[in-house]
mmCIF file of N, CA and C in Angstrom:
data_model
loop_
_atom_site.group_PDB
_atom_site.id
_atom_site.type_symbol
_atom_site.label_atom_id
_atom_site.label_comp_id
_atom_site.label_asym_id
_atom_site.label_seq_id
_atom_site.Cartn_x
_atom_site.Cartn_y
_atom_site.Cartn_z
ATOM 1 N N MET X 1427 33.292 138.887 78.408
ATOM 2 C CA MET X 1427 33.640 139.733 77.869
ATOM 3 C C MET X 1427 33.616 141.203 78.309
ATOM 4 N N ALA X 1428 34.348 142.169 78.488
ATOM 5 C CA ALA X 1428 34.198 143.719 79.561
ATOM 6 C C ALA X 1428 33.322 144.100 78.564
ATOM 7 N N ALA X 1429 32.166 144.684 79.500
ATOM 8 C CA ALA X 1429 31.435 145.834 79.530
ATOM 9 C C ALA X 1429 32.403 147.365 77.994
ATOM 10 N N THR X 1430 31.832 147.747 76.695
ATOM 11 C CA THR X 1430 32.446 148.758 76.378
ATOM 12 C C THR X 1430 32.811 149.718 77.266
ATOM 13 N N SER X 1431 32.072 149.835 78.478
ATOM 14 C CA SER X 1431 32.843 151.241 78.952
ATOM 15 C C SER X 1431 33.951 150.913 79.084
ATOM 16 N N THR X 1432 34.210 149.993 79.710
ATOM 17 C CA THR X 1432 35.447 149.616 80.706
ATOM 18 C C THR X 1432 36.722 148.817 80.233
ATOM 19 N N VAL X 1433 36.656 148.979 78.687
ATOM 20 C CA VAL X 1433 37.142 148.152 78.273
ATOM 21 C C VAL X 1433 38.786 148.781 77.907
ATOM 22 N N PHE X 1434 38.294 149.864 77.854
ATOM 23 C CA PHE X 1434 40.001 150.707 77.603
ATOM 24 C C PHE X 1434 40.199 151.001 79.652
ATOM 25 N N LEU X 1435 39.649 150.693 79.651
ATOM 26 C CA LEU X 1435 40.058 151.542 81.388
ATOM 27 C C LEU X 1435 40.988 150.165 82.417
ATOM 28 N N THR X 1436 41.960 150.336 82.811
ATOM 29 C CA THR X 1436 42.612 150.093 83.829
ATOM 30 C C THR X 1436 41.613 149.442 85.381
ATOM 31 N N GLU X 1437 42.106 148.846 86.068
ATOM 32 C CA GLU X 1437 41.369 148.057 86.803
ATOM 33 C C GLU X 1437 41.167 149.488 87.807
ATOM 34 N N PRO X 1438 42.193 150.352 88.184
ATOM 35 C CA PRO X 1438 42.281 150.987 89.696
ATOM 36 C C PRO X 1438 41.390 152.273 88.761
ATOM 37 N N GLN X 1439 41.272 152.881 87.287
ATOM 38 C CA GLN X 1439 40.290 153.469 86.684
ATOM 39 C C GLN X 1439 38.889 152.830 86.858
ATOM 40 N N VAL X 1440 38.797 151.725 86.891
ATOM 41 C CA VAL X 1440 37.214 151.034 87.167
ATOM 42 C C VAL X 1440 36.707 151.448 88.651
ATOM 43 N N MET X 1441 37.570 151.338 89.425
ATOM 44 C CA MET X 1441 37.413 151.449 90.945
ATOM 45 C C MET X 1441 36.919 152.917 91.067
ATOM 46 N N ILE X 1442 37.816 154.179 90.548
ATOM 47 C CA ILE X 1442 37.719 155.345 90.992
ATOM 48 C C ILE X 1442 36.233 156.098 90.396
ATOM 49 N N ARG X 1443 35.839 155.394 88.640
ATOM 50 C CA ARG X 1443 34.753 155.327 88.429
ATOM 51 C C ARG X 1443 33.841 154.583 89.442
ATOM 52 N N ASP X 1444 34.185 153.247 89.729
ATOM 53 C CA ASP X 1444 32.554 153.083 90.404
ATOM 54 C C ASP X 1444 32.464 153.844 92.255
ATOM 55 N N ALA X 1445 33.563 153.984 92.559
ATOM 56 C CA ALA X 1445 33.172 154.567 93.970
ATOM 57 C C ALA X 1445 32.778 156.287 93.833
ATOM 58 N N ALA X 1446 33.412 156.820 92.765
ATOM 59 C CA ALA X 1446 32.566 158.317 92.480
ATOM 60 C C ALA X 1446 31.517 158.359 92.185
ATOM 61 N N ARG X 1447 30.453 157.220 91.791
ATOM 62 C CA ARG X 1447 29.267 157.061 91.322
ATOM 63 C C ARG X 1447 28.844 156.624 92.098
ATOM 64 N N ARG X 1448 29.155 155.986 93.219
ATOM 65 C CA ARG X 1448 28.576 156.023 94.593
ATOM 66 C C ARG X 1448 28.877 156.899 95.711
ATOM 67 N N ILE X 1449 29.029 158.076 95.459
ATOM 68 C CA ILE X 1449 29.289 159.394 96.657
ATOM 69 C C ILE X 1449 28.896 160.233 96.325
ATOM 70 N N THR X 1450 28.470 159.889 94.194
ATOM 71 C CA THR X 1450 27.248 160.838 93.444
ATOM 72 C C THR X 1450 26.025 160.718 93.778
ATOM 73 N N ALA X 1451 25.643 159.593 94.389
ATOM 74 C CA ALA X 1451 24.387 158.746 94.448
ATOM 75 C C ALA X 1451 24.665 158.943 96.095
ATOM 76 N N ASP X 1452 25.001 159.048 96.598
ATOM 77 C CA ASP X 1452 25.224 159.363 98.434
ATOM 78 C C ASP X 1452 24.523 160.715 98.720
ATOM 79 N N VAL X 1453 26.349 161.268 98.251
ATOM 80 C CA VAL X 1453 25.925 162.369 98.596
ATOM 81 C C VAL X 1453 25.519 163.382 97.895
ATOM 82 N N ILE X 1454 26.146 163.353 96.820
ATOM 83 C CA ILE X 1454 25.534 164.497 95.640
ATOM 84 C C ILE X 1454 24.441 164.820 95.103
ATOM 85 N N ALA X 1455 23.602 163.617 94.500
ATOM 86 C CA ALA X 1455 22.454 164.128 93.725
ATOM 87 C C ALA X 1455 21.251 164.235 95.462
ATOM 88 N N PRO X 1456 21.464 163.587 95.969
ATOM 89 C CA PRO X 1456 20.459 163.947 96.943
ATOM 90 C C PRO X 1456 19.687 165.858 97.201
ATOM 91 N N THR X 1457 21.033 166.074 96.999
ATOM 92 C CA THR X 1457 21.070 168.019 97.861
ATOM 93 C C THR X 1457 21.166 168.403 96.325
ATOM 94 N N ALA X 1458 21.267 168.034 94.660
ATOM 95 C CA ALA X 1458 21.571 169.160 93.735
ATOM 96 C C ALA X 1458 20.542 169.766 93.723
ATOM 97 N N ALA X 1459 19.141 169.055 93.197
ATOM 98 C CA ALA X 1459 18.322 169.731 92.779
ATOM 99 C C ALA X 1459 18.306 171.499 93.908
ATOM 100 N N GLU X 1460 18.114 170.695 95.390
ATOM 101 C CA GLU X 1460 17.567 172.177 96.311
ATOM 102 C C GLU X 1460 19.335 173.240 96.559
ATOM 103 N N ARG X 1461 20.268 172.447 96.022
ATOM 104 C CA ARG X 1461 21.077 173.924 96.150
ATOM 105 C C ARG X 1461 20.750 174.466 94.586
ATOM 106 N N ASP X 1462 20.748 173.950 93.236
ATOM 107 C CA ASP X 1462 21.096 174.389 92.297
ATOM 108 C C ASP X 1462 19.617 175.464 92.536
ATOM 109 N N ARG X 1463 18.336 175.340 93.134
ATOM 110 C CA ARG X 1463 17.196 176.104 93.113
ATOM 111 C C ARG X 1463 17.578 177.306 94.369
ATOM 112 N N THR X 1464 18.443 177.255 94.987
ATOM 113 C CA THR X 1464 18.781 178.009 96.010
ATOM 114 C C THR X 1464 20.005 178.898 95.376
ATOM 115 N N SER X 1465 20.771 178.634 94.792
ATOM 116 C CA SER X 1465 22.159 178.844 94.853
ATOM 117 C C SER X 1465 22.858 178.671 95.553
ATOM 118 N N ALA X 1466 22.707 177.749 96.323
ATOM 119 C CA ALA X 1466 24.087 177.073 98.090
ATOM 120 C C ALA X 1466 24.957 176.662 96.889
ATOM 121 N N TRP X 1467 26.620 177.172 97.687
ATOM 122 C CA TRP X 1467 27.541 177.110 97.048
ATOM 123 C C TRP X 1467 27.826 175.565 98.269
ATOM 124 N N PRO X 1468 28.280 174.181 97.410
ATOM 125 C CA PRO X 1468 27.767 173.018 98.286
ATOM 126 C C PRO X 1468 29.159 172.506 99.319
ATOM 127 N N HIS X 1469 28.752 173.238 100.163
ATOM 128 C CA HIS X 1469 30.091 172.782 100.965
ATOM 129 C C HIS X 1469 30.336 171.734 101.978
ATOM 130 N N ASN X 1470 29.408 171.007 102.191
ATOM 131 C CA ASN X 1470 29.257 169.339 103.028
ATOM 132 C C ASN X 1470 29.803 168.807 101.655
ATOM 133 N N GLU X 1471 28.723 168.852 100.357
ATOM 134 C CA GLU X 1471 30.159 167.918 99.599
ATOM 135 C C GLU X 1471 31.458 167.797 99.059
ATOM 136 N N LEU X 1472 31.308 168.944 99.352
ATOM 137 C CA LEU X 1472 33.001 169.410 98.579
ATOM 138 C C LEU X 1472 33.710 169.062 99.905
ATOM 139 N N LYS X 1473 33.161 168.981 101.460
ATOM 140 C CA LYS X 1473 34.043 168.826 102.390
ATOM 141 C C LYS X 1473 34.040 167.011 102.110
ATOM 142 N N ALA X 1474 32.669 166.003 101.792
ATOM 143 C CA ALA X 1474 33.268 164.937 101.696
ATOM 144 C C ALA X 1474 34.245 164.643 100.515
ATOM 145 N N LEU X 1475 34.201 165.000 99.320
ATOM 146 C CA LEU X 1475 35.120 164.593 98.166
ATOM 147 C C LEU X 1475 36.182 165.149 98.569
ATOM 148 N N ALA X 1476 36.426 166.208 99.343
ATOM 149 C CA ALA X 1476 38.565 166.426 100.206
ATOM 150 C C ALA X 1476 38.762 165.402 101.195
ATOM 151 N N GLU X 1477 37.973 165.215 101.756
ATOM 152 C CA GLU X 1477 37.925 163.464 102.734
ATOM 153 C C GLU X 1477 38.167 162.552 102.061
ATOM 154 N N LEU X 1478 37.502 161.901 100.971
ATOM 155 C CA LEU X 1478 37.739 160.804 99.654
ATOM 156 C C LEU X 1478 38.941 160.808 98.849
ATOM 157 N N GLY X 1479 39.786 162.599 98.462
ATOM 158 C CA GLY X 1479 41.139 162.477 98.047
ATOM 159 C C GLY X 1479 40.292 163.264 96.372
ATOM 160 N N TYR X 1480 39.206 163.863 96.698
ATOM 161 C CA TYR X 1480 38.867 163.765 94.566
ATOM 162 C C TYR X 1480 39.110 165.248 94.694
ATOM 163 N N LEU X 1481 40.043 166.351 95.634
ATOM 164 C CA LEU X 1481 40.155 167.540 95.293
ATOM 165 C C LEU X 1481 41.515 167.302 95.143
ATOM 166 N N GLY X 1482 42.176 166.261 95.274
ATOM 167 C CA GLY X 1482 43.597 166.490 95.432
ATOM 168 C C GLY X 1482 44.014 165.230 94.291
ATOM 169 N N MET X 1483 43.275 165.313 92.825
ATOM 170 C CA MET X 1483 43.231 164.061 92.417
ATOM 171 C C MET X 1483 45.240 164.394 91.262
ATOM 172 N N LEU X 1484 44.810 165.855 90.942
ATOM 173 C CA LEU X 1484 46.266 166.255 90.433
ATOM 174 C C LEU X 1484 47.294 166.750 90.911
ATOM 175 N N ILE X 1485 47.315 166.638 92.675
ATOM 176 C CA ILE X 1485 48.288 167.286 93.511
ATOM 177 C C ILE X 1485 49.194 166.142 93.405
ATOM 178 N N PRO X 1486 50.577 166.394 93.476
ATOM 179 C CA PRO X 1486 51.222 165.086 93.591
ATOM 180 C C PRO X 1486 51.545 164.372 95.569
ATOM 181 N N GLU X 1487 51.477 163.544 95.239
ATOM 182 C CA GLU X 1487 51.109 163.095 96.645
ATOM 183 C C GLU X 1487 52.073 163.293 97.890
ATOM 184 N N GLU X 1488 53.410 164.142 97.169
ATOM 185 C CA GLU X 1488 54.810 164.305 98.178
ATOM 186 C C GLU X 1488 53.810 166.210 99.025
ATOM 187 N N TYR X 1489 52.393 166.633 98.524
ATOM 188 C CA TYR X 1489 52.320 167.622 98.555
ATOM 189 C C TYR X 1489 50.596 167.005 99.338
ATOM 190 N N GLY X 1490 50.101 165.793 99.655
ATOM 191 C CA GLY X 1490 49.416 165.838 100.129
ATOM 192 C C GLY X 1490 47.978 165.310 99.445
ATOM 193 N N GLY X 1491 48.091 165.335 98.084
ATOM 194 C CA GLY X 1491 47.548 164.482 96.779
ATOM 195 C C GLY X 1491 47.486 163.205 96.131
ATOM 196 N N LEU X 1492 46.527 163.149 95.560
ATOM 197 C CA LEU X 1492 47.308 161.074 95.685
ATOM 198 C C LEU X 1492 47.943 161.247 93.889
ATOM 199 N N GLY X 1493 48.347 162.320 92.883
ATOM 200 C CA GLY X 1493 48.836 162.439 92.484
ATOM 201 C C GLY X 1493 48.348 161.711 91.042
ATOM 202 N N LEU X 1494 47.631 161.227 90.586
ATOM 203 C CA LEU X 1494 46.290 160.723 89.977
ATOM 204 C C LEU X 1494 46.740 161.209 88.464
ATOM 205 N N GLY X 1495 45.757 160.914 87.325
ATOM 206 C CA GLY X 1495 45.902 161.866 86.026
ATOM 207 C C GLY X 1495 44.559 162.043 85.924
ATOM 208 N N VAL X 1496 44.456 162.637 84.775
ATOM 209 C CA VAL X 1496 43.660 163.264 83.998
ATOM 210 C C VAL X 1496 42.225 162.408 83.574
ATOM 211 N N THR X 1497 42.656 161.577 82.949
ATOM 212 C CA THR X 1497 42.106 160.367 83.021
ATOM 213 C C THR X 1497 41.147 160.015 84.251
ATOM 214 N N GLU X 1498 42.121 159.951 84.834
ATOM 215 C CA GLU X 1498 41.103 159.414 86.399
ATOM 216 C C GLU X 1498 40.038 160.736 87.120
ATOM 217 N N LEU X 1499 40.714 162.051 87.093
ATOM 218 C CA LEU X 1499 40.009 162.729 87.192
ATOM 219 C C LEU X 1499 38.809 162.622 86.118
ATOM 220 N N CYS X 1500 38.647 162.681 84.673
ATOM 221 C CA CYS X 1500 37.610 162.976 83.748
ATOM 222 C C CYS X 1500 36.455 162.096 84.665
ATOM 223 N N LEU X 1501 36.796 160.611 84.858
ATOM 224 C CA LEU X 1501 36.060 159.450 85.051
ATOM 225 C C LEU X 1501 35.386 160.002 86.297
ATOM 226 N N ALA X 1502 35.998 160.778 87.411
ATOM 227 C CA ALA X 1502 35.323 161.406 88.136
ATOM 228 C C ALA X 1502 34.043 162.053 88.515
ATOM 229 N N GLN X 1503 34.829 163.724 87.683
ATOM 230 C CA GLN X 1503 34.119 164.151 87.093
ATOM 231 C C GLN X 1503 33.106 163.949 86.375
ATOM 232 N N HIS X 1504 32.470 163.145 85.483
ATOM 233 C CA HIS X 1504 31.722 162.366 84.633
ATOM 234 C C HIS X 1504 30.679 162.221 85.559
ATOM 235 N N GLU X 1505 30.668 161.338 86.510
ATOM 236 C CA GLU X 1505 29.658 160.576 87.403
ATOM 237 C C GLU X 1505 28.973 161.907 87.821
ATOM 238 N N PHE X 1506 29.866 162.530 89.067
ATOM 239 C CA PHE X 1506 29.410 163.866 89.189
ATOM 240 C C PHE X 1506 28.661 164.482 88.629
ATOM 241 N N ALA X 1507 29.312 164.764 87.189
ATOM 242 C CA ALA X 1507 28.393 165.723 86.348
ATOM 243 C C ALA X 1507 27.159 165.240 86.374
ATOM 244 N N THR X 1508 26.587 163.702 86.008
ATOM 245 C CA THR X 1508 25.273 162.949 85.857
ATOM 246 C C THR X 1508 24.278 163.801 86.988
ATOM 247 N N ALA X 1509 24.962 164.210 88.376
ATOM 248 C CA ALA X 1509 24.141 164.655 89.226
ATOM 249 C C ALA X 1509 24.122 166.579 89.483
ATOM 250 N N ASP X 1510 24.957 166.818 89.560
ATOM 251 C CA ASP X 1510 24.785 168.012 89.534
ATOM 252 C C ASP X 1510 26.438 168.743 88.537
ATOM 253 N N ALA X 1511 26.008 169.032 87.755
ATOM 254 C CA ALA X 1511 27.088 169.741 86.604
ATOM 255 C C ALA X 1511 28.285 171.096 86.894
ATOM 256 N N GLY X 1512 27.400 171.665 87.847
ATOM 257 C CA GLY X 1512 28.293 172.858 88.296
ATOM 258 C C GLY X 1512 29.428 172.331 89.737
ATOM 259 N N LEU X 1513 28.983 171.344 90.333
ATOM 260 C CA LEU X 1513 29.818 171.140 91.403
ATOM 261 C C LEU X 1513 31.050 170.148 90.273
ATOM 262 N N ALA X 1514 31.076 168.807 89.331
ATOM 263 C CA ALA X 1514 31.732 168.772 88.433
ATOM 264 C C ALA X 1514 32.679 170.087 88.099
ATOM 265 N N THR X 1515 31.910 171.074 87.375
ATOM 266 C CA THR X 1515 32.961 172.006 87.276
ATOM 267 C C THR X 1515 33.399 173.038 88.772
ATOM 268 N N ILE X 1516 33.465 172.983 89.281
ATOM 269 C CA ILE X 1516 34.008 173.272 90.850
ATOM 270 C C ILE X 1516 35.668 172.588 90.877
ATOM 271 N N VAL X 1517 34.656 170.890 91.431
ATOM 272 C CA VAL X 1517 36.048 169.522 90.823
ATOM 273 C C VAL X 1517 37.127 169.911 90.415
ATOM 274 N N HIS X 1518 36.605 170.012 88.818
ATOM 275 C CA HIS X 1518 37.879 170.156 87.290
ATOM 276 C C HIS X 1518 38.259 172.132 86.991
ATOM 277 N N VAL X 1519 38.021 172.671 88.003
ATOM 278 C CA VAL X 1519 38.872 173.734 87.882
ATOM 279 C C VAL X 1519 39.783 173.903 89.143
ATOM 280 N N HIS X 1520 39.270 173.293 90.309
ATOM 281 C CA HIS X 1520 40.085 173.433 91.254
ATOM 282 C C HIS X 1520 41.368 172.619 90.672
ATOM 283 N N ASN X 1521 41.119 171.357 90.218
ATOM 284 C CA ASN X 1521 41.942 170.025 90.254
ATOM 285 C C ASN X 1521 42.942 171.102 89.131
ATOM 286 N N PHE X 1522 42.254 171.849 88.066
ATOM 287 C CA PHE X 1522 43.272 172.113 86.334
ATOM 288 C C PHE X 1522 44.124 173.239 87.803
ATOM 289 N N THR X 1523 44.274 173.660 88.769
ATOM 290 C CA THR X 1523 44.269 174.926 89.109
ATOM 291 C C THR X 1523 45.450 174.718 89.731
ATOM 292 N N ALA X 1524 45.687 173.558 90.416
ATOM 293 C CA ALA X 1524 46.210 172.874 91.821
ATOM 294 C C ALA X 1524 47.607 172.054 90.412
ATOM 295 N N SER X 1525 46.816 171.541 89.505
ATOM 296 C CA SER X 1525 48.086 170.868 88.688
ATOM 297 C C SER X 1525 49.013 171.990 87.650
ATOM 298 N N LEU X 1526 48.101 173.512 87.860
ATOM 299 C CA LEU X 1526 49.258 174.283 87.308
ATOM 300 C C LEU X 1526 50.412 174.591 88.381
ATOM 301 N N ILE X 1527 49.794 174.861 89.923
ATOM 302 C CA ILE X 1527 50.601 175.424 90.381
ATOM 303 C C ILE X 1527 52.077 174.335 90.827
ATOM 304 N N ALA X 1528 51.105 173.204 90.566
ATOM 305 C CA ALA X 1528 52.394 171.726 90.977
ATOM 306 C C ALA X 1528 53.430 172.547 89.871
ATOM 307 N N ARG X 1529 52.913 172.255 88.869
ATOM 308 C CA ARG X 1529 53.794 172.048 87.325
ATOM 309 C C ARG X 1529 54.869 173.528 87.073
ATOM 310 N N PHE X 1530 54.266 174.779 87.283
ATOM 311 C CA PHE X 1530 54.790 175.880 87.201
ATOM 312 C C PHE X 1530 54.779 176.281 88.270
ATOM 313 N N GLY X 1531 54.732 176.053 89.488
ATOM 314 C CA GLY X 1531 54.675 177.159 90.912
ATOM 315 C C GLY X 1531 56.548 176.958 91.323
ATOM 316 N N ASN X 1532 56.442 177.935 92.010
ATOM 317 C CA ASN X 1532 57.987 177.535 93.245
ATOM 318 C C ASN X 1532 57.431 176.769 94.030
ATOM 319 N N GLU X 1533 59.005 176.304 94.534
ATOM 320 C CA GLU X 1533 58.798 175.074 95.495
ATOM 321 C C GLU X 1533 57.954 176.077 97.153
ATOM 322 N N ALA X 1534 58.198 177.719 97.025
ATOM 323 C CA ALA X 1534 57.313 177.911 98.123
ATOM 324 C C ALA X 1534 56.020 178.153 98.071
ATOM 325 N N GLN X 1535 55.495 177.890 96.555
ATOM 326 C CA GLN X 1535 54.113 178.323 96.127
ATOM 327 C C GLN X 1535 53.306 176.837 95.916
ATOM 328 N N LYS X 1536 54.448 176.128 95.847
ATOM 329 C CA LYS X 1536 53.842 174.552 96.230
ATOM 330 C C LYS X 1536 53.272 174.414 97.985
ATOM 331 N N ARG X 1537 54.443 174.598 98.645
ATOM 332 C CA ARG X 1537 54.137 173.989 99.690
ATOM 333 C C ARG X 1537 52.948 174.875 100.492
ATOM 334 N N ARG X 1538 53.040 175.891 100.127
ATOM 335 C CA ARG X 1538 52.001 176.837 100.625
ATOM 336 C C ARG X 1538 50.260 176.643 100.417
ATOM 337 N N HIS X 1539 50.283 176.767 98.615
ATOM 338 C CA HIS X 1539 48.745 176.058 98.446
ATOM 339 C C HIS X 1539 48.505 174.976 98.191
ATOM 340 N N LEU X 1540 49.489 173.912 97.916
ATOM 341 C CA LEU X 1540 49.044 172.593 97.563
ATOM 342 C C LEU X 1540 48.296 171.228 98.579
ATOM 343 N N PRO X 1541 49.130 172.019 99.629
ATOM 344 C CA PRO X 1541 48.416 171.208 100.525
ATOM 345 C C PRO X 1541 47.063 171.392 100.839
ATOM 346 N N ALA X 1542 46.580 172.695 101.330
ATOM 347 C CA ALA X 1542 45.844 173.175 101.918
ATOM 348 C C ALA X 1542 44.834 173.036 100.607
ATOM 349 N N MET X 1543 44.589 172.760 99.291
ATOM 350 C CA MET X 1543 44.033 172.396 97.935
ATOM 351 C C MET X 1543 43.741 171.216 98.073
ATOM 352 N N ALA X 1544 44.655 170.120 98.796
ATOM 353 C CA ALA X 1544 44.208 168.647 98.589
ATOM 354 C C ALA X 1544 42.942 168.708 100.087
ATOM 355 N N ARG X 1545 43.518 169.309 100.967
ATOM 356 C CA ARG X 1545 42.375 168.804 102.047
ATOM 357 C C ARG X 1545 41.113 169.858 101.800
ATOM 358 N N GLY X 1546 40.803 170.482 100.838
ATOM 359 C CA GLY X 1546 39.336 171.203 100.589
ATOM 360 C C GLY X 1546 39.757 172.521 101.542
ATOM 361 N N ALA X 1547 40.774 172.981 102.276
ATOM 362 C CA ALA X 1547 40.544 173.787 102.930
ATOM 363 C C ALA X 1547 41.243 175.413 102.055
ATOM 364 N N SER X 1548 41.442 175.263 100.997
ATOM 365 C CA SER X 1548 41.607 175.891 99.896
ATOM 366 C C SER X 1548 41.094 175.915 98.582
ATOM 367 N N ILE X 1549 40.020 175.910 97.411
ATOM 368 C CA ILE X 1549 39.537 176.422 96.141
ATOM 369 C C ILE X 1549 40.134 176.845 95.258
ATOM 370 N N GLY X 1550 41.007 176.194 94.649
ATOM 371 C CA GLY X 1550 41.590 176.351 93.220
ATOM 372 C C GLY X 1550 40.004 177.611 92.351
ATOM 373 N N ALA X 1551 40.852 178.901 91.946
ATOM 374 C CA ALA X 1551 39.765 179.317 90.868
ATOM 375 C C ALA X 1551 40.660 179.641 89.359
ATOM 376 N N SER X 1552 40.467 179.879 88.548
ATOM 377 C CA SER X 1552 41.489 180.410 88.002
ATOM 378 C C SER X 1552 40.871 181.559 86.879
ATOM 379 N N LEU X 1553 41.432 182.635 85.891
ATOM 380 C CA LEU X 1553 40.587 183.523 85.873
ATOM 381 C C LEU X 1553 41.279 183.832 84.515
ATOM 382 N N ILE X 1554 40.305 183.973 82.701
ATOM 383 C CA ILE X 1554 40.310 183.836 82.218
ATOM 384 C C ILE X 1554 39.886 184.726 81.547
ATOM 385 N N SER X 1555 40.775 185.777 80.600
ATOM 386 C CA SER X 1555 40.607 187.763 80.280
ATOM 387 C C SER X 1555 40.681 187.271 78.667
#
């Protein structure tokens, strides 16, 4: 019988969750406390996440992203947040900003911003007032 936490997940979703768990243990957790203490931006950690596609999860494949859904993003974010909630928030805001550009941007905006966001060369942000 499958573990309760995987009963409703597809095999690819389990793989995404498990991969995010590994990168959290190997890359994010070892530096999280020091970055928190010094208010340091997670440059190296975001670079590693970009190289593995986590910064392009909600970006369509045609623009360099993975073209995944919100469930897959949330599975990864949950793992990242176990070690560093701030970094998980960066990944969340970045991906949802990219998804807004993908959904509502014109073609020129998509071509200008989405490939750079998928590579981690540009980090998405949102302003709510």
